[in-house]
Coordinates of C-alpha atoms and ligand atoms in Angstrom, one line a residue:
X1 CA 23.1 -11.4 -19.8
X2 CA 26.3 -10.7 -18.2
X3 CA 27.5 -7.5 -16.9
X4 CA 31.4 -6.4 -16.4
X5 CA 33.6 -3.8 -16.6
X6 CA 36.4 -2.9 -19.2
X7 CA 39.3 -0.2 -18.9
X8 CA 38.9 0.8 -22.8
X9 CA 38.5 3.8 -25.1
X10 CA 34.7 3.9 -27.2
X11 CA 36.8 3.0 -30.7
X12 CA 39.5 0.8 -29.3
X13 CA 37.2 -1.5 -27.6
X14 CA 35.8 -4.5 -29.7
X15 CA 32.5 -5.7 -29.3
X16 CA 29.4 -6.7 -31.8
X17 CA 28.3 -3.0 -31.0
X18 CA 29.4 0.3 -29.0
X19 CA 26.9 2.3 -28.1
X20 CA 27.8 5.9 -27.5
X21 CA 25.2 9.1 -26.2
X22 CA 24.1 12.4 -28.1
X23 CA 22.0 15.1 -26.6
X24 CA 19.3 16.6 -28.1
X25 CA 19.9 20.1 -29.2
X26 CA 23.5 18.7 -30.9
X27 CA 25.8 18.3 -28.1
X28 CA 28.3 14.9 -28.0
X29 CA 29.3 12.7 -24.8
X30 CA 33.1 12.8 -24.8
X31 CA 32.9 9.3 -26.5
X32 CA 30.6 10.6 -29.1
X33 CA 33.0 13.2 -29.8
X34 CA 36.1 10.9 -30.3
X35 CA 33.9 8.7 -32.6
X36 CA 33.2 11.5 -34.7
X37 CA 36.8 12.4 -34.9
X38 CA 37.8 9.2 -36.1
X39 CA 35.6 9.0 -38.6
X40 CA 35.9 12.7 -39.8
X41 CA 32.2 13.3 -38.5
X42 CA 30.4 10.1 -39.0
X43 CA 28.4 11.4 -35.9
X44 CA 27.8 15.4 -36.8
X45 CA 26.6 14.0 -39.9
X46 CA 23.8 11.9 -38.5
X47 CA 22.9 14.4 -36.9
X48 CA 23.1 16.9 -39.8
X49 CA 20.8 14.4 -41.8
X50 CA 17.7 14.1 -39.3
X51 CA 18.4 10.6 -39.0
X52 CA 19.5 11.2 -35.1
X53 CA 17.8 14.2 -33.2
X54 CA 19.2 13.0 -30.0
X55 CA 15.7 12.9 -28.4
X56 CA 15.0 10.7 -26.0
X57 CA 14.3 7.0 -26.7
X58 CA 15.8 7.3 -30.5
X59 CA 19.0 5.6 -31.7
X60 CA 20.6 5.1 -34.8
X61 CA 22.5 2.2 -35.6
X62 CA 25.8 2.8 -37.9
X63 CA 28.0 0.4 -39.1
X64 CA 31.5 -0.5 -40.5
X65 CA 32.8 2.7 -39.4
X66 CA 36.6 3.3 -40.0
X67 CA 39.0 3.7 -37.2
X68 CA 36.1 1.9 -34.9
X69 CA 37.2 -1.7 -33.5
X70 CA 33.8 -2.4 -33.1
X71 CA 31.2 -3.1 -36.3
X72 CA 28.6 -1.0 -35.4
X73 CA 28.2 2.1 -33.6
X74 CA 24.6 2.5 -31.8
X75 CA 23.9 6.7 -31.2
X76 CA 21.8 6.5 -28.0
X77 CA 19.5 9.9 -27.8
X78 CA 19.6 11.0 -24.4
X79 CA 17.6 14.1 -24.5
X80 CA 18.4 17.8 -23.1
X81 CA 21.1 17.3 -20.5
X82 CA 18.7 19.4 -18.3
X83 CA 16.2 16.3 -18.4
X84 CA 18.3 13.9 -17.8
X85 CA 17.0 12.2 -14.8
X86 CA 16.4 8.7 -13.6
X87 CA 13.6 7.6 -15.6
X88 CA 15.7 9.1 -18.7
X89 CA 18.9 7.1 -17.5
X90 CA 16.7 4.0 -17.4
X91 CA 15.5 4.8 -20.7
X92 CA 18.6 5.0 -22.6
X93 CA 19.9 1.9 -21.1
X94 CA 16.8 0.4 -22.3
X95 CA 17.2 2.0 -26.0
X96 CA 20.8 0.8 -25.7
X97 CA 19.8 -2.8 -25.7
X98 CA 17.2 -2.6 -27.9
X99 CA 19.1 -0.6 -30.3
X100 CA 22.3 -3.2 -30.5
X101 CA 20.6 -4.8 -33.3
X102 CA 19.3 -8.5 -33.5
X103 CA 22.8 -9.7 -34.9
X104 CA 24.6 -8.3 -31.7
X105 CA 25.5 -10.7 -28.8
X106 CA 28.1 -8.4 -27.0
X107 CA 27.6 -4.7 -26.0
X108 CA 29.8 -2.3 -25.2
X109 CA 28.4 1.0 -23.7
X110 CA 30.3 3.8 -22.9
X111 CA 27.3 4.5 -19.6
X112 CA 29.9 6.2 -17.1
X113 CA 29.0 9.6 -19.2
X114 CA 25.5 9.3 -18.6
X115 CA 25.1 11.0 -15.6
X116 CA 22.6 11.8 -13.4
X117 CA 22.4 14.7 -11.2
X118 CA 23.1 13.3 -7.7
X119 CA 23.7 9.9 -8.4
X120 CA 26.8 8.0 -7.9
X121 CA 28.5 5.5 -9.5
X122 CA 26.9 2.6 -7.8
X123 CA 23.9 3.6 -8.1
X124 CA 24.3 4.1 -11.9
X125 CA 25.4 0.5 -12.1
X126 CA 22.7 -0.8 -10.4
X127 CA 20.4 0.7 -12.4
X128 CA 22.5 0.1 -15.7
X129 CA 21.5 -3.9 -14.9
X130 CA 18.3 -3.7 -13.2
X131 CA 17.2 -1.3 -16.9
X132 CA 18.7 -3.6 -19.3
X133 CA 17.4 -7.0 -17.7
X134 CA 14.0 -5.6 -18.1
X135 CA 14.5 -5.6 -22.1
X136 CA 15.0 -9.3 -22.4
X137 CA 12.3 -10.7 -20.1
X138 CA 9.7 -12.7 -21.3
X139 CA 6.5 -14.3 -20.2
X140 CA 6.2 -17.1 -22.9
X141 CA 7.1 -20.2 -20.3
X142 CA 3.5 -21.3 -21.4
X143 CA 3.7 -20.6 -24.9
X144 CA 4.6 -23.8 -27.1
X145 CA 6.0 -21.4 -29.6
X146 CA 8.3 -18.8 -28.0
X147 CA 8.2 -15.5 -28.5
X148 CA 10.8 -13.6 -30.7
X149 CA 13.7 -12.3 -28.8
X150 CA 13.9 -8.5 -29.6
X151 CA 17.9 -9.0 -28.8
X152 CA 20.6 -11.8 -28.7
X153 CA 22.6 -9.8 -26.0
X154 CA 24.7 -12.2 -24.0
X155 CA 27.5 -9.7 -22.7
X156 CA 27.7 -6.3 -22.0
X157 CA 30.8 -4.0 -21.2
X158 CA 30.7 -1.0 -19.3
X159 CA 33.1 1.4 -20.8
X160 CA 35.6 2.6 -18.1
X161 CA 38.9 5.2 -17.9
X162 CA 39.6 3.3 -14.1
X163 CA 38.7 0.9 -12.1
X164 CA 36.4 1.4 -9.7
X165 CA 34.9 -1.1 -6.7
X166 CA 32.1 1.1 -6.4
X167 CA 30.9 0.2 -9.9
X168 CA 31.5 -3.6 -9.1
X169 CA 29.4 -3.5 -6.3
X170 CA 26.4 -1.6 -8.1
X171 CA 26.4 -4.1 -10.8
X172 CA 26.5 -7.0 -8.1
X173 CA 23.3 -5.0 -6.4
X174 CA 21.6 -4.5 -9.9
X175 CA 21.7 -7.9 -10.8
X176 CA 20.6 -9.3 -7.8
X177 CA 17.8 -6.8 -7.5
X178 CA 16.9 -7.6 -11.3
X179 CA 17.2 -11.5 -10.3
X180 CA 14.6 -10.9 -7.7
X181 CA 12.4 -8.9 -10.1
X182 CA 12.1 -11.7 -12.5
X183 CA 11.4 -14.3 -10.0
X184 CA 8.6 -11.5 -8.8
X185 CA 7.1 -11.3 -12.3
X186 CA 7.2 -14.9 -13.2
X187 CA 5.2 -15.8 -10.3
X188 CA 2.7 -13.1 -10.4
X189 CA 2.4 -14.2 -14.4
X190 CA 1.5 -17.3 -13.7
X191 CA -1.9 -18.4 -13.8
X192 CA -4.2 -19.5 -10.9
X193 CA -4.4 -23.1 -11.7
X194 CA -0.1 -23.3 -12.0
X195 CA 0.4 -21.1 -9.1
X196 CA -2.0 -22.1 -6.2
X197 CA -0.7 -21.7 -2.3
X198 CA 0.8 -25.4 -2.6
X199 CA 2.7 -23.7 -5.6
X200 CA 3.9 -20.6 -3.9
X201 CA 5.1 -22.7 -0.7
X202 CA 7.2 -25.4 -3.2
X203 CA 8.5 -21.6 -4.7
X204 CA 9.8 -20.8 -1.3
X205 CA 11.2 -24.4 -0.6
X206 CA 12.8 -23.7 -4.1
X207 CA 14.6 -20.6 -2.4
X208 CA 15.8 -22.8 0.8
X209 CA 17.4 -25.5 -1.4
X210 CA 19.1 -22.3 -3.8
X211 CA 19.6 -20.1 -0.9
X212 CA 19.6 -21.8 2.5
X213 CA 16.7 -19.4 3.2
X214 CA 14.7 -21.2 5.9
X215 CA 11.3 -22.7 5.1
X216 CA 8.3 -23.5 7.4
X217 CA 5.2 -24.3 5.6
X218 CA 2.3 -24.4 7.9
X219 CA -1.2 -26.3 6.7
X220 CA -5.1 -25.9 7.4
X221 CA -4.2 -28.1 10.4
X222 CA -1.3 -26.0 11.7
X223 CA -3.6 -22.8 10.6
X224 CA -6.2 -23.8 12.5
X225 CA -4.3 -24.6 15.7
X226 CA -3.2 -21.1 15.6
X227 CA -6.3 -19.5 15.9
X228 CA -5.9 -17.4 12.5
X229 CA -9.9 -17.8 11.8
X230 CA -10.2 -14.5 9.4
X231 CA -7.2 -15.9 7.3
X232 CA -9.2 -19.1 7.5
X233 CA -12.5 -17.8 6.6
X234 CA -11.2 -16.6 3.2
X235 CA -9.5 -19.7 2.7
X236 CA -12.8 -21.9 3.2
X237 CA -14.4 -20.8 0.3
X238 CA -12.2 -22.5 -2.0
X239 CA -10.8 -26.3 -2.7
X240 CA -7.2 -25.7 -2.8
X241 CA -5.7 -25.5 0.7
X242 CA -4.3 -22.7 2.4
X243 CA -0.9 -22.6 3.3
X244 CA 1.0 -20.2 5.7
X245 CA 4.6 -19.9 4.7
X246 CA 7.2 -18.6 6.6
X247 CA 10.7 -17.7 5.0
X248 CA 14.0 -17.0 7.4
X249 CA 16.7 -15.5 6.0
X250 CA 19.6 -15.3 8.6
X251 CA 22.4 -12.7 7.5
X252 CA 23.1 -11.3 10.5
X253 CA 25.7 -13.4 12.7
X254 CA 25.0 -17.6 13.1
X255 CA 23.3 -17.6 16.5
X256 CA 20.0 -16.5 17.5
X257 CA 17.5 -15.3 14.9
X258 CA 17.5 -11.9 16.3
X259 CA 15.7 -8.7 15.4
X260 CA 14.5 -9.7 12.0
X261 CA 12.8 -7.4 10.0
X262 CA 9.3 -8.8 8.9
X263 CA 8.3 -8.7 5.2
X264 CA 4.8 -9.5 5.0
X265 CA 3.5 -10.6 1.4
X266 CA -0.4 -11.1 0.5
X267 CA -0.6 -14.4 -1.0
X268 CA -4.1 -14.3 -2.6
X269 CA -3.5 -16.6 -6.0
X270 CA -7.2 -16.1 -7.6
X271 CA -9.0 -13.1 -6.0
X272 CA -13.1 -13.3 -7.6
X273 CA -14.1 -11.3 -4.7
X274 CA -16.3 -14.5 -3.1
X275 CA -19.9 -14.0 -2.6
X276 CA -19.8 -9.8 -3.4
X277 CA -18.0 -10.9 -6.4
X278 CA -16.3 -8.9 -9.4
X279 CA -17.9 -8.0 -12.3
X280 CA -16.4 -10.4 -15.1
X281 CA -14.3 -7.8 -17.0
X282 CA -10.7 -7.7 -16.3
X283 CA -11.4 -10.3 -13.6
X284 CA -8.4 -12.4 -15.3
X285 CA -6.1 -9.7 -13.4
X286 CA -7.0 -10.7 -9.8
X287 CA -4.6 -14.0 -10.9
X288 CA -2.3 -11.2 -10.2
X289 CA -3.1 -10.8 -6.4
X290 CA -0.4 -12.5 -5.0
X291 CA 2.3 -9.9 -6.4
X292 CA 3.1 -8.7 -2.5
X293 CA 3.6 -12.2 -1.6
X294 CA 5.8 -12.6 -4.8
X295 CA 7.7 -9.4 -4.3
X296 CA 8.9 -11.3 -0.8
X297 CA 10.1 -13.8 -2.2
X298 CA 12.2 -12.0 -4.9
X299 CA 13.6 -9.5 -2.3
X300 CA 14.4 -12.7 -0.4
X301 CA 16.6 -14.2 -3.2
X302 CA 18.0 -10.5 -3.9
X303 CA 18.9 -10.6 0.0
X304 CA 20.5 -14.0 0.2
X305 CA 22.3 -13.4 -3.3
X306 CA 24.0 -10.3 -1.8
X307 CA 24.6 -11.9 1.6
X308 CA 23.4 -8.9 3.4
X309 CA 24.3 -8.8 7.1
X310 CA 20.8 -8.8 8.1
X311 CA 17.9 -11.1 9.4
X312 CA 14.7 -11.2 7.2
X313 CA 11.7 -13.2 8.0
X314 CA 9.0 -13.5 4.9
X315 CA 5.4 -14.7 6.5
X316 CA 3.1 -15.1 3.5
X317 CA -0.6 -16.3 3.6
X318 CA -1.6 -17.7 0.6
X319 CA -5.0 -18.8 -0.6
X320 CA -8.1 -18.3 -3.0
X321 CA -11.1 -16.0 -2.7
X322 CA -14.2 -18.1 -4.2
X323 CA -17.4 -18.3 -3.9
X324 CA -18.8 -21.4 -2.7
X325 CA -21.1 -23.2 0.0
X326 CA -18.5 -22.7 2.4
X327 CA -17.5 -19.4 1.7
X328 CA -17.7 -16.3 3.5
X329 CA -20.9 -14.8 3.5
X330 CA -21.8 -11.0 4.3
X331 CA -22.5 -10.4 7.5
X332 CA -20.6 -13.2 8.7
X333 CA -18.7 -12.7 12.1
X334 CA -15.3 -14.2 12.2
X335 CA -12.6 -14.2 15.3
X336 CA -8.9 -13.4 14.3
X337 CA -6.3 -14.5 15.9
X338 CA -5.5 -11.5 18.1
X339 CA -9.0 -12.1 19.4
X340 CA -10.6 -9.3 17.6
X341 CA -14.1 -10.3 15.9
X342 CA -14.6 -8.7 12.2
X343 CA -17.8 -8.4 10.4
X344 CA -17.4 -9.7 6.9
X345 CA -19.8 -7.0 5.2
X346 CA -18.0 -7.4 1.7
X347 CA -15.9 -10.6 1.3
X348 CA -14.1 -9.1 -1.5
X349 CA -12.0 -7.0 1.4
X350 CA -10.3 -10.0 1.9
X351 CA -6.9 -9.0 1.7
X352 CA -6.9 -7.3 5.3
X353 CA -8.4 -9.9 6.4
X354 CA -5.7 -12.7 5.5
X355 CA -2.9 -10.0 6.5
X356 CA -4.5 -9.2 9.9
X357 CA -3.7 -12.7 10.9
X358 CA -0.1 -12.7 9.7
X359 CA 0.6 -9.6 11.0
X360 CA -0.5 -10.7 14.6
X361 CA 1.8 -13.9 14.1
X362 CA 5.0 -11.9 13.3
X363 CA 4.6 -10.4 16.8
X364 CA 6.5 -13.8 17.9
X365 CA 9.9 -12.9 16.2
X366 CA 9.9 -9.6 17.8
X367 CA 10.8 -8.0 14.2
X368 CA 12.8 -4.5 14.6
X369 CA 10.3 -3.6 11.8
X370 CA 7.2 -4.9 9.9
X371 CA 6.7 -4.1 6.1
X372 CA 3.4 -5.5 4.4
X373 CA 3.1 -6.0 1.1
X374 CA 0.0 -6.2 -0.7
X375 CA -2.4 -5.2 -3.7
X376 CA -4.9 -4.5 -0.7
X377 CA -7.4 -1.9 -2.9
X378 CA -8.3 -0.3 -6.3
X379 CA -8.8 3.2 -4.4
X380 CA -4.9 3.2 -4.6
X381 CA -5.0 3.2 -8.2
X382 CA -7.7 6.1 -8.5
X383 CA -5.1 8.2 -6.1
X384 CA -2.1 7.5 -7.5
X385 CA -2.6 5.5 -10.6
X386 CA 0.8 2.8 -11.9
X387 CA 3.5 5.7 -11.2
X388 CA 3.7 5.6 -7.3
X389 CA 2.5 2.5 -4.5
X390 CA 0.8 4.0 -1.6
X391 CA 3.1 3.9 1.4
X392 CA 1.2 4.0 4.9
X393 CA 2.8 3.8 8.8
X394 CA 2.3 5.7 11.9
X395 CA 6.2 5.6 12.5
X396 CA 7.7 9.1 10.5
X397 CA 11.0 6.9 10.6
X398 CA 10.3 4.1 9.1
X399 CA 8.1 6.0 6.4
X400 CA 11.2 7.6 5.5
X401 CA 13.1 5.0 5.2
X402 CA 11.1 3.7 2.9
X403 CA 10.6 6.8 1.2
X404 CA 14.1 7.2 0.9
X405 CA 14.5 3.5 -0.4
X406 CA 12.3 3.9 -2.9
X407 CA 13.8 7.0 -4.2
X408 CA 16.9 5.2 -4.4
X409 CA 15.5 2.4 -6.5
X410 CA 13.6 4.5 -8.5
X411 CA 10.5 2.3 -7.3
X412 CA 8.5 5.3 -6.1
X413 CA 6.0 5.3 -3.3
X414 CA 3.6 8.1 -1.8
X415 CA 2.8 8.3 2.1
X416 CA -0.8 8.6 2.7
X417 CA -2.0 8.9 6.5
X418 CA -3.2 6.3 8.7
X419 CA -5.1 8.5 11.3
X420 CA -7.7 7.5 13.9
X421 CA -10.2 9.8 12.2
X422 CA -10.6 7.3 9.6
X423 CA -10.9 4.1 12.0
X424 CA -14.9 5.6 12.9
X425 CA -15.5 4.2 9.4
X426 CA -15.0 0.3 10.6
X427 CA -17.2 0.6 13.5
X428 CA -19.5 -2.8 13.4
X429 CA -23.1 -2.9 15.2
X430 CA -22.0 -6.6 15.9
X431 CA -18.4 -7.2 16.1
X432 CA -14.8 -5.3 17.5
X433 CA -15.1 -3.9 13.3
X434 CA -15.9 -4.5 10.2
X435 CA -13.7 -5.5 7.1
X436 CA -15.0 -2.3 4.7
X437 CA -15.9 1.7 5.4
X438 CA -17.7 3.6 3.0
X439 CA -18.0 3.2 -0.3
X440 CA -15.8 5.9 -2.4
X441 CA -14.3 7.3 1.2
X442 CA -10.7 6.8 1.2
X443 CA -10.7 3.5 0.9
X444 CA -7.1 2.7 1.0
X445 CA -6.6 4.7 4.3
X446 CA -9.0 2.7 5.7
X447 CA -7.6 0.0 4.9
X448 CA -4.9 0.4 6.3
X449 CA -6.4 1.4 9.4
X450 CA -7.7 -1.6 9.8
X451 CA -4.5 -3.3 9.4
X452 CA -2.9 -0.9 12.5
X453 CA -5.0 -2.3 14.7
X454 CA -3.1 -5.7 14.2
X455 CA 0.3 -3.9 14.3
X456 CA 0.2 -2.1 18.0
X457 CA 3.8 -2.1 20.0
X458 CA 5.4 -3.0 16.3
X459 CA 7.3 -0.5 14.0
X460 CA 5.3 -1.2 11.2
X461 CA 4.4 0.3 7.8
X462 CA 2.2 -1.1 4.4
X463 CA 2.9 -0.4 0.8
X464 CA -0.3 -0.7 -1.2
X465 CA 0.8 -2.0 -4.8
X466 CA -2.5 -3.0 -6.3
X467 CA -1.6 0.0 -8.6
X468 CA 2.2 -0.8 -9.6
X469 CA 2.7 -4.2 -9.1
X470 CA 1.1 -5.3 -12.4
X471 CA 0.3 -3.6 -16.0
X472 CA -3.3 -4.1 -17.6
X473 CA -4.2 -3.7 -21.0
X474 CA -2.0 -4.8 -24.1
X475 CA 1.4 -4.2 -22.2
X476 CA -0.4 -7.0 -19.5
X477 CA 1.9 -8.5 -16.7
X478 CA 3.8 -8.3 -13.4
X479 CA 6.1 -5.5 -13.0
X480 CA 8.4 -6.9 -10.2
X481 CA 7.7 -4.2 -8.1
X482 CA 8.8 -3.5 -5.3
X483 CA 11.4 -5.8 -5.1
X484 CA 13.9 -3.1 -5.9
X485 CA 12.3 -1.0 -3.0
X486 CA 12.1 -3.8 -1.0
X487 CA 16.0 -4.5 -1.2
X488 CA 17.4 -1.2 -1.3
X489 CA 15.5 -0.7 2.1
X490 CA 17.3 -3.9 3.1
X491 CA 20.5 -2.7 1.9
X492 CA 20.6 0.3 3.9
X493 CA 19.2 -1.5 7.2
X494 CA 22.4 -4.1 6.5
X495 CA 24.6 -0.7 6.5
X496 CA 26.0 -2.0 2.9
Ligands
LIG501 N1 -7.6 -7.4 -5.0 C1 -8.3 -6.4 -4.7 C2 -7.6 -5.1 -4.9 C3 -7.3 -5.1 -6.2 C4 -8.1 -4.2 -6.8 C5 -5.8 -5.2 -6.7 C6 -7.8 -3.6 -8.5 C7 -5.5 -4.8 -7.9 C8 -6.7 -3.9 -9.0 C9 -8.9 -6.4 -3.0 O1 -8.8 -7.7 -2.5 C10 -10.4 -5.9 -3.3 O2 -11.3 -6.3 -4.1 N2 -10.6 -4.5 -2.6 C11 -12.1 -4.1 -2.8 C12 -12.0 -3.3 -1.5 C13 -13.6 -3.4 -0.8 C14 -14.6 -4.3 -1.2 C15 -13.3 -2.4 0.2 C16 -11.7 -2.6 -3.5 O3 -10.7 -2.2 -3.9 O4 -12.4 -2.2 -4.2
LIG502 MN1 -10.9 -8.3 -2.9
LIG503 ZN1 -7.6 -8.9 -3.1

């Protein structure tokens, strides 16, 4: 889908369809008013008839209106002006794209009138692209007969009354974010028999070819040489060999790779729970346990496309968590790369075991900040559902930056505490720490506290995306979150 801007009035620009907004309770946008007066009341007639109420999420396609260059006019319901916020805006854009009709290849959209209070033109343009691009996404790569496309829209024209460089900037940002989101969704949706640790490594190598990102992939021998005993203990239960993927984007100057921001993504390509095996129901969804890793790759792609002036290192520990004769057993004690020993009381708390070694590893880059992204705990779904990701950080400044980025990206997060009082739960009689706390007792916070033990001396934050990175049920699929949040964080770090 291509996006561009056009200086034109809605009735004069010829596309296959032109979309104009109408509010609930009868208020029309300026464009809808123009079309209404040119057509001697076609818009108000549609509303008077009850066919179009202006309610959020509704639309009405009118055809062959006299005096209008486009053969279709789509009325898009915006809801009441008072409730027109981030969500309503995204919904209106998706409604317009869906409503343009299967015959439309191009859509002109008078969306500059769809104003969310407090948001600037750049934000509106970026969000328009990200929202519009959600509509045509299909997970039919592995279907021999492809799903029906809801739209064959190839071109979206933003109708404006004057040029605005901020809008072009927003469109470019939206495009890069949408591309990153699509990559994260695609990788997330692929099954574990295809999306293996080595497959993820290949995807990183593809980023190297396409975007000049420096990629290094460490195999089991090299991971052993680093003494990543916690990561290796999870990996050894599976016949798929582990990979440690290191991807460097150097946008801040050519010299030394200095002060990068480190993104560490959980790359469990399948989480059966291991010997502490999970119940059978919905276990297929544990193919999504690499969505943190996918979001790191998606964000790197977005950042490279935007040529952001910032250095980023993505680190992905990737392996499977399976039961076998070689798998971790409850009670096993492993030695992490940091030297700290861990009693594995539950083999299903594997994410923190692979992340702790990756977090120790990133210290060598002297990162200005480290953010790990992980589908870490079921408990975060109990706390925040699928609306907000869990954000944990002992660093108030970094937490505030990430929350600001989450707000800008409409990819929301909520901060939860990482406090020493919760550390008591990780006491072990036999090792430096256990890998689980008390069942049903602040599980997401305790998991973050575990990671905190490996991030001393770094500015670190943790995003628990178990509730937001994918959906279950009939809409099952990866969401691409938190690529928008992370990209906005890096945009702001790059001063862009
Ligand atoms: N990958 C899971 C967390 C998860 C659960 C992600 C549901 C997405 C949806 C993680 O490895 C896990 O199993 N966590 C355990 C930890 C427990 C054993 C302390 C959990 O949340 O039950
Ligand atoms: Mn698990
Ligand atoms: Zn897991």
